[in-house]
Coordinates of C-alpha atoms in Angstrom, one line a residue:
M1 CA -188.3 -50.4 -14.1
S2 CA -192.0 -49.7 -13.6
A3 CA -191.9 -48.9 -9.9
P4 CA -190.4 -45.5 -8.9
L5 CA -186.9 -45.7 -7.6
R6 CA -186.6 -43.6 -4.5
H7 CA -183.7 -42.8 -2.1
R8 CA -181.1 -42.0 -4.7
W9 CA -177.9 -40.4 -3.5
L10 CA -175.4 -39.1 -5.9
T11 CA -171.8 -39.7 -5.1
V12 CA -168.7 -38.6 -6.8
A13 CA -166.6 -41.4 -8.1
G14 CA -163.4 -39.9 -6.9
T15 CA -160.1 -41.6 -6.7
A16 CA -160.8 -45.1 -8.1
A17 CA -157.7 -47.2 -7.8
A18 CA -156.9 -49.3 -10.8
L19 CA -159.5 -52.0 -10.8
A20 CA -157.6 -55.2 -11.0
L21 CA -160.8 -57.2 -11.0
V22 CA -160.7 -61.0 -11.0
V23 CA -163.9 -61.1 -13.0
T24 CA -162.7 -58.5 -15.5
G25 CA -160.3 -61.1 -16.9
C26 CA -163.1 -63.6 -16.9
T27 CA -165.5 -61.6 -18.9
S28 CA -163.3 -60.3 -21.6
N29 CA -160.4 -61.8 -23.5
A30 CA -159.2 -58.5 -24.8
P31 CA -156.1 -57.0 -23.1
Q32 CA -157.0 -54.4 -20.4
D33 CA -155.0 -51.2 -20.0
T34 CA -154.3 -50.2 -16.4
P35 CA -156.3 -47.0 -15.7
D36 CA -154.8 -44.0 -14.1
E37 CA -155.9 -43.3 -10.6
G38 CA -159.0 -41.1 -10.6
T39 CA -160.4 -42.4 -13.9
A40 CA -163.1 -44.9 -14.7
P41 CA -162.3 -46.4 -18.1
A42 CA -165.2 -47.4 -20.3
A43 CA -165.8 -51.1 -20.9
V44 CA -164.2 -52.3 -24.0
P45 CA -166.3 -54.9 -25.8
G46 CA -164.3 -58.2 -25.9
T47 CA -167.0 -60.8 -25.8
E48 CA -170.8 -60.8 -25.9
N49 CA -170.8 -60.2 -22.1
D50 CA -169.5 -56.7 -22.6
E51 CA -172.0 -55.7 -25.2
P52 CA -175.0 -53.6 -23.9
G53 CA -178.1 -55.5 -23.0
D54 CA -181.3 -54.9 -21.1
T55 CA -181.0 -52.3 -18.4
V56 CA -180.0 -53.7 -15.0
T57 CA -181.0 -51.7 -12.0
I58 CA -178.7 -52.5 -9.1
G59 CA -179.2 -51.3 -5.5
F60 CA -176.0 -50.8 -3.6
S61 CA -175.6 -50.6 0.1
A62 CA -172.4 -50.5 2.2
P63 CA -171.3 -49.2 5.6
A64 CA -170.1 -45.7 6.2
A65 CA -166.8 -44.8 4.6
D66 CA -165.2 -44.1 8.0
H67 CA -161.9 -45.5 6.9
G68 CA -160.0 -45.5 3.6
W69 CA -160.7 -49.1 2.6
M70 CA -164.4 -48.7 2.9
G71 CA -164.3 -45.5 0.9
A72 CA -162.3 -47.2 -1.8
I73 CA -164.9 -50.1 -1.9
T74 CA -167.7 -47.7 -2.7
R75 CA -165.7 -45.6 -5.2
A76 CA -164.7 -48.7 -7.1
A77 CA -168.4 -50.0 -7.2
V78 CA -169.6 -46.6 -8.6
A79 CA -166.7 -46.6 -11.2
E80 CA -167.5 -50.1 -12.3
A81 CA -171.2 -49.3 -12.8
D82 CA -170.2 -46.2 -14.8
K83 CA -168.5 -48.4 -17.4
Y84 CA -171.8 -49.9 -18.5
E85 CA -174.5 -48.0 -20.3
D86 CA -177.0 -50.8 -19.4
V87 CA -176.3 -50.5 -15.6
E88 CA -178.3 -48.1 -13.3
L89 CA -176.7 -48.0 -9.8
V90 CA -179.0 -46.9 -7.1
Q91 CA -176.8 -46.1 -4.1
A92 CA -178.2 -46.1 -0.6
E93 CA -176.7 -43.8 2.0
A94 CA -173.7 -45.4 3.6
T95 CA -174.5 -46.3 7.2
N96 CA -173.2 -48.3 10.2
D97 CA -176.8 -48.4 11.6
V98 CA -177.9 -52.0 11.0
N99 CA -181.6 -51.1 11.3
L100 CA -181.2 -48.4 8.7
Q101 CA -179.4 -50.7 6.3
I102 CA -182.2 -53.3 6.7
S103 CA -184.7 -50.6 5.8
Q104 CA -182.6 -49.7 2.7
I105 CA -182.8 -53.2 1.5
E106 CA -186.5 -53.3 2.2
Q107 CA -186.8 -50.2 0.1
F108 CA -184.9 -51.8 -2.8
I109 CA -187.3 -54.8 -2.6
N110 CA -190.3 -52.5 -2.7
D111 CA -188.8 -50.5 -5.6
G112 CA -188.3 -53.8 -7.6
V113 CA -184.6 -53.4 -8.4
D114 CA -183.1 -56.2 -10.5
A115 CA -180.2 -56.9 -8.2
I116 CA -178.8 -55.8 -4.8
V117 CA -175.0 -55.7 -4.1
L118 CA -174.8 -55.6 -0.4
L119 CA -171.8 -55.2 1.9
P120 CA -173.5 -55.5 5.3
F121 CA -172.3 -53.8 8.4
D122 CA -173.2 -57.0 10.1
G123 CA -173.7 -60.1 7.9
A124 CA -175.8 -62.0 10.4
A125 CA -178.1 -59.1 11.0
L126 CA -178.7 -58.6 7.3
T127 CA -179.3 -62.3 6.4
E128 CA -183.1 -62.3 6.9
V129 CA -183.7 -59.2 4.7
A130 CA -181.4 -60.6 2.0
H131 CA -183.5 -63.8 2.1
Q132 CA -186.6 -61.7 1.5
A133 CA -184.9 -60.0 -1.5
M134 CA -184.0 -63.4 -3.0
E135 CA -187.6 -64.7 -2.4
A136 CA -188.8 -61.6 -4.3
G137 CA -186.8 -62.7 -7.3
I138 CA -184.0 -60.1 -6.8
V139 CA -180.4 -61.2 -7.4
V140 CA -178.4 -60.6 -4.3
V141 CA -174.6 -60.4 -4.3
N142 CA -173.1 -60.5 -0.8
V143 CA -169.8 -58.7 -0.5
D144 CA -167.0 -59.1 2.1
R145 CA -169.0 -59.7 5.3
E146 CA -170.8 -63.0 4.9
F147 CA -174.5 -63.7 5.7
D148 CA -175.3 -66.4 8.2
D149 CA -176.9 -68.5 5.4
P150 CA -175.2 -68.7 2.0
N151 CA -178.7 -69.1 0.4
A152 CA -179.4 -65.5 1.3
A153 CA -177.3 -64.6 -1.8
R154 CA -176.9 -65.9 -5.3
T155 CA -173.2 -65.1 -5.3
T156 CA -170.8 -64.1 -2.6
V157 CA -167.6 -62.1 -3.3
L158 CA -165.0 -62.3 -0.5
G159 CA -161.5 -61.3 0.4
D160 CA -159.5 -64.1 2.0
N161 CA -159.5 -63.2 5.6
Y162 CA -158.1 -66.5 6.8
G163 CA -155.6 -66.3 4.0
M164 CA -154.6 -62.8 5.2
G165 CA -153.7 -64.2 8.5
V166 CA -151.8 -67.1 6.9
S167 CA -149.8 -64.7 4.7
A168 CA -148.9 -62.4 7.6
G169 CA -147.9 -65.4 9.8
A170 CA -145.9 -67.0 7.0
Y171 CA -144.0 -63.8 6.4
I172 CA -143.1 -63.4 10.1
C173 CA -142.1 -67.1 10.2
E174 CA -139.7 -66.3 7.3
Q175 CA -138.1 -63.6 9.4
F176 CA -138.1 -65.2 12.9
G177 CA -138.8 -68.9 12.3
D178 CA -135.4 -69.9 13.7
Q179 CA -136.1 -67.9 16.9
G180 CA -138.5 -70.0 19.0
D181 CA -138.6 -67.3 21.6
A182 CA -139.6 -64.5 19.3
K183 CA -142.3 -62.2 20.7
V184 CA -145.1 -61.7 18.2
A185 CA -148.0 -59.3 18.9
E186 CA -151.3 -58.9 17.1
I187 CA -153.5 -55.8 16.7
A188 CA -156.9 -57.1 15.5
G189 CA -159.9 -55.3 14.1
I190 CA -163.4 -55.7 15.5
D191 CA -163.3 -58.9 17.4
S192 CA -167.0 -59.6 17.1
L193 CA -166.8 -59.9 13.3
P194 CA -166.2 -63.3 11.7
L195 CA -163.7 -61.7 9.4
T196 CA -161.5 -60.7 12.3
Q197 CA -161.8 -64.2 13.9
D198 CA -160.8 -65.7 10.6
R199 CA -157.7 -63.5 10.3
S200 CA -156.6 -64.3 13.8
Q201 CA -157.1 -68.0 13.2
G202 CA -155.1 -68.0 10.0
F203 CA -152.3 -66.0 11.7
A204 CA -152.1 -68.4 14.7
D205 CA -152.2 -71.4 12.4
A206 CA -149.3 -70.0 10.2
L207 CA -147.2 -69.1 13.2
S208 CA -147.7 -72.6 14.7
E209 CA -146.0 -74.0 11.6
C210 CA -142.7 -72.5 12.7
G211 CA -143.1 -72.9 16.4
L212 CA -144.2 -69.3 17.1
E213 CA -147.3 -68.0 18.8
V214 CA -149.0 -64.7 19.6
S215 CA -147.6 -63.4 22.9
N216 CA -149.7 -60.2 23.1
R217 CA -153.0 -59.4 21.4
V218 CA -155.3 -56.4 21.4
A219 CA -158.3 -55.4 19.3
A220 CA -159.1 -52.1 17.7
D221 CA -162.0 -51.0 15.5
F222 CA -160.6 -50.2 12.0
T223 CA -160.3 -46.5 12.9
V224 CA -157.2 -44.3 13.4
Q225 CA -158.3 -43.5 16.9
G226 CA -159.0 -47.1 17.8
G227 CA -155.7 -48.2 16.4
E228 CA -153.7 -45.6 18.4
A229 CA -155.5 -46.5 21.6
A230 CA -155.1 -50.3 21.2
A231 CA -151.4 -50.0 20.1
A232 CA -150.6 -47.7 23.1
N233 CA -152.0 -50.3 25.5
L234 CA -150.1 -53.1 23.7
L235 CA -146.8 -51.3 23.8
Q236 CA -147.2 -50.5 27.5
A237 CA -148.0 -54.2 28.2
A238 CA -145.1 -55.5 26.1
P239 CA -141.8 -53.8 26.7
E240 CA -140.0 -55.9 24.1
L241 CA -141.4 -57.3 20.8
D242 CA -140.0 -58.8 17.6
A243 CA -142.9 -58.5 15.3
I244 CA -146.5 -57.0 15.2
W245 CA -149.2 -57.9 12.7
N246 CA -151.8 -55.1 12.5
H247 CA -154.9 -56.3 10.7
D248 CA -155.9 -53.1 9.0
D249 CA -153.8 -50.3 7.4
D250 CA -156.4 -47.6 8.2
Q251 CA -156.2 -48.3 11.9
G252 CA -152.5 -48.6 11.2
V253 CA -152.2 -44.9 10.9
G254 CA -153.1 -44.7 14.6
V255 CA -150.9 -47.7 15.4
M256 CA -147.9 -46.0 13.8
A257 CA -148.6 -42.8 15.8
A258 CA -148.6 -44.8 19.0
I259 CA -145.3 -46.5 18.1
E260 CA -143.7 -43.1 17.3
N261 CA -145.0 -41.6 20.5
A262 CA -143.5 -44.6 22.5
G263 CA -140.2 -44.2 20.7
R264 CA -140.2 -48.0 19.8
D265 CA -138.4 -49.5 16.8
E266 CA -137.0 -52.8 18.0
F267 CA -139.6 -54.8 16.0
I268 CA -140.9 -55.1 12.5
M269 CA -144.6 -54.6 11.6
V270 CA -146.8 -56.2 9.0
G271 CA -149.9 -54.3 7.9
G272 CA -153.2 -55.5 6.4
A273 CA -155.4 -54.4 3.5
G274 CA -152.9 -52.6 1.3
S275 CA -153.1 -48.9 1.7
K276 CA -151.1 -46.5 -0.4
N277 CA -149.4 -44.8 2.5
V278 CA -148.3 -48.1 4.0
M279 CA -146.9 -49.3 0.6
E280 CA -145.1 -46.0 0.2
S281 CA -143.5 -46.4 3.6
I282 CA -142.5 -50.0 2.8
K283 CA -140.9 -48.8 -0.4
A284 CA -139.0 -46.0 1.4
D285 CA -137.9 -48.5 4.1
D286 CA -138.0 -45.7 6.7
S287 CA -140.0 -47.2 9.5
V288 CA -140.9 -50.5 11.3
L289 CA -143.3 -51.2 8.4
K290 CA -141.8 -53.9 6.3
A291 CA -144.8 -55.6 4.7
T292 CA -148.5 -55.6 4.3
V293 CA -151.1 -58.2 3.2
V294 CA -153.5 -57.1 0.5
Y295 CA -157.3 -57.3 1.1
P296 CA -158.7 -56.1 -2.2
S297 CA -160.9 -53.0 -2.2
T298 CA -162.4 -54.1 -5.5
Q299 CA -164.9 -56.6 -4.0
A300 CA -168.0 -54.5 -4.5
A301 CA -166.9 -53.6 -8.0
D302 CA -166.7 -57.3 -8.7
G303 CA -170.2 -57.6 -7.2
V304 CA -171.6 -55.0 -9.6
K305 CA -170.0 -56.8 -12.5
L306 CA -171.4 -60.2 -11.4
A307 CA -174.8 -58.8 -10.7
R308 CA -175.0 -57.5 -14.2
L309 CA -174.0 -60.9 -15.6
L310 CA -176.5 -62.7 -13.4
V311 CA -179.5 -60.5 -14.3
Q312 CA -178.7 -60.7 -18.0
Q313 CA -178.3 -64.4 -17.6
K314 CA -174.7 -64.5 -18.8
A315 CA -171.8 -66.5 -17.6
M316 CA -168.1 -65.8 -17.0
S317 CA -166.8 -66.4 -20.5
D318 CA -163.4 -67.7 -19.5
L319 CA -165.0 -70.6 -17.5
V320 CA -166.4 -73.7 -19.0
E321 CA -169.2 -73.6 -16.5
V322 CA -172.4 -71.9 -17.8
E323 CA -173.3 -70.2 -14.6
V324 CA -171.7 -67.6 -12.5
P325 CA -170.0 -69.3 -9.4
R326 CA -171.6 -69.2 -6.0
T327 CA -168.5 -67.8 -4.4
V328 CA -165.6 -65.7 -5.7
Q329 CA -162.7 -65.4 -3.3
L330 CA -159.8 -63.0 -3.9
Y331 CA -156.2 -63.7 -3.1
A332 CA -154.2 -62.1 -0.2
P333 CA -150.6 -61.6 -1.3
V334 CA -147.8 -60.2 0.8
V335 CA -146.4 -56.9 -0.4
T336 CA -142.7 -56.1 0.5
K337 CA -140.1 -53.7 -0.7
A338 CA -139.2 -56.3 -3.4
N339 CA -142.6 -56.3 -5.1
V340 CA -144.3 -53.1 -3.9
D341 CA -144.2 -51.4 -7.3
E342 CA -146.5 -54.1 -8.6
Y343 CA -149.2 -53.3 -6.1
L344 CA -149.0 -49.6 -5.6
P345 CA -151.3 -48.8 -8.6
T346 CA -154.2 -50.6 -6.9
A347 CA -153.6 -49.3 -3.4
F348 CA -156.2 -47.2 -1.6
E349 CA -155.8 -43.9 0.3
S350 CA -156.0 -44.2 4.1

């Protein structure tokens, strides 16, 4: 790049959960070994897509790692970039300040990066500056929290928020579908975010299929403190429950603390996102936690991989289509004691 690249922050690619990337399988036909936690395996050439090409400078911006899932997102993105000698990742300081994040993207535009992988704190607020980047000829990959306008990004990588709700609701229906009077509660994340709204809608839709509905609902904020406060309020308001779906395993640490403090155990709980501590609890079968719904923390890593392909004008080799898709959406499976060993290697630390 001819323009100087400023605002570089070095981060340590710490614990990188095994990167079960959807697009990894799509860009290489060679078998992939599962990496040990804490390692970033080098890319193994399997097709022309994996061979080094022109250097791709990617600007990366994400919210502050104030909970485990967000930290895992950033670590996975850094680890993925480290696999490629032709990728230079320029990482902006993680922030929950919308105005600061906008200024970071403006800096990337001024610096003339080739691509921007952006997980916005607020998708709507970052839409305009993402448009500006696209208009400047920069490839933008939107991750997780969608822009208001899909044209603000070349490609969007998403978890399945609606599908998370459906998966959680379907699991509870399997347990209580024959009990029309079952009391089901919901502990949501940040209500103002579309992703939370989608999760709640999917949950309600799935419950309705077996004649159930949410009887008590509170919202937290994806933090341990927020989860504990919201759960305490919920448990006080609902003296008897059969099931709870908690949207986020990070805030679930606080939710579990509130449950233990209240001495409650008459219900089952389903988590969300897929943290290691929740999966270990499910495996041990020693608490109300009986299942969680995975929300992959590999989305930004997928974004880095796709940004490289787009800038180098490559396609996903396992597809007939000659262009990278506009949208890549990852699946939201339910993890229970029966299948937890399959998902533990890719779980993140809360």
